[in-house]
XYZ file of C-alpha atoms in Angstrom:
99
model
C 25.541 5.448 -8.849
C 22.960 2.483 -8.970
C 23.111 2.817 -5.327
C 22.345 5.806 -5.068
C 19.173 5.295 -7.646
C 17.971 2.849 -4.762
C 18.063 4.838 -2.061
C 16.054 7.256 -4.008
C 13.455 4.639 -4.755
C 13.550 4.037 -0.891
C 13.069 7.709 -0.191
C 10.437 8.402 -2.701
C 8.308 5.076 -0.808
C 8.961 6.681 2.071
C 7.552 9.743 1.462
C 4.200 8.344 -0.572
C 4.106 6.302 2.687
C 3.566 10.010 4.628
C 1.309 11.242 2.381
C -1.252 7.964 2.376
C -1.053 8.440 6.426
C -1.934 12.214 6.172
C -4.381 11.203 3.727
C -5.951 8.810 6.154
C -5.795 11.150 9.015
C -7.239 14.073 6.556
C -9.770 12.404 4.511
C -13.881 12.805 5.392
C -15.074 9.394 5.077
C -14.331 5.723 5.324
C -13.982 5.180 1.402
C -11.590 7.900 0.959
C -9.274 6.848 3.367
C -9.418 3.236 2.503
C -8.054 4.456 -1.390
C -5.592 6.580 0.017
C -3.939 3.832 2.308
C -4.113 1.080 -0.139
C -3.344 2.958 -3.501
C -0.269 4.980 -1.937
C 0.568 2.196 0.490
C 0.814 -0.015 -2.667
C 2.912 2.206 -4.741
C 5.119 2.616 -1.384
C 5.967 -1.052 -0.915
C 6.935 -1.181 -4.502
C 9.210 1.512 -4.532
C 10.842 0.811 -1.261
C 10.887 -3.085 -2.245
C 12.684 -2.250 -5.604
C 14.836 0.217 -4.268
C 16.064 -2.813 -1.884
C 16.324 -4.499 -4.327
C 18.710 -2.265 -6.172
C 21.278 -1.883 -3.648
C 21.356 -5.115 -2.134
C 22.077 -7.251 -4.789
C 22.208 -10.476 -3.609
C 19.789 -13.353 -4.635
C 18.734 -14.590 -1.542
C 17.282 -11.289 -0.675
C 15.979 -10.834 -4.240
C 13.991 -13.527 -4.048
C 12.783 -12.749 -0.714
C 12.032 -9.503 -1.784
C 10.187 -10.872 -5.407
C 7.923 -13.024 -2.324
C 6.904 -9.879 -0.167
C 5.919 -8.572 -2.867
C 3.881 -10.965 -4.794
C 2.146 -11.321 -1.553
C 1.401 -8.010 -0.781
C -0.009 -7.596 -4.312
C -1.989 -10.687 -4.403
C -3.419 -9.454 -0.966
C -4.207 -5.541 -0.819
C -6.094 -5.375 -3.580
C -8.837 -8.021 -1.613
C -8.010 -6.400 1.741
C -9.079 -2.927 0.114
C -12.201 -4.499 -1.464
C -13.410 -6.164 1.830
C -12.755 -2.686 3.585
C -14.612 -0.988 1.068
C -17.293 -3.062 0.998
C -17.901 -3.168 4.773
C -17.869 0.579 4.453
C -20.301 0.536 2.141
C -22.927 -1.635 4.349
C -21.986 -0.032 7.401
C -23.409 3.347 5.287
C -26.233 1.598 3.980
C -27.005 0.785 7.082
C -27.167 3.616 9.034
C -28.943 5.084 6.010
C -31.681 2.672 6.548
C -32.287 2.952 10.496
C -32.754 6.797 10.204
C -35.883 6.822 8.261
């Protein structure tokens, strides 16, 4: 049973992991697609880090686990924000050279 609650954690990461790609591929501008690959991509890792985490069981990978993803939380949120924010002045700038 708890098993089988992992590999549903696993699946459901898997598919957020989809739709943040089709949201990348779908979405107009630079902005958008940046939240949909690190919003979705977050929730993702979580899910399919958890869900690991459920059916392995074992401490050495728990703790390996607990380390990908303190990482990835400590670093997406600044990746996203330094995307974003090169976005942003790559808009402003073409903004400013066609008037």
């Amino acid at each position: 049973m708890i098993h089988g609650i992992g590999w549903l954690l696993c699946l459901v990461g898997g598919v957020t992991i989809i739709v943040a790609a089709i949201g990348i591929l779908r979405l107009p501008d630079a902005l958008s697609r940046q939240h949909a690959s690190t919003k979705a991509g977050t929730v993702a890792v979580i899910l399919i880090v958890i869900g690991t985490m459920i059916i392995v069981q074992e401490a050495a990978w728990i703790w390996r686990l607990l380390v990908i993803l303190l990482l990835l939380l400590l670093t997406l949120p600044l990746a996203s924000h330094m995307l974003a924010r090169a976005a942003y002045r790559e808009m402003a700038d073409n903004e400013s050279t066609d008037e």
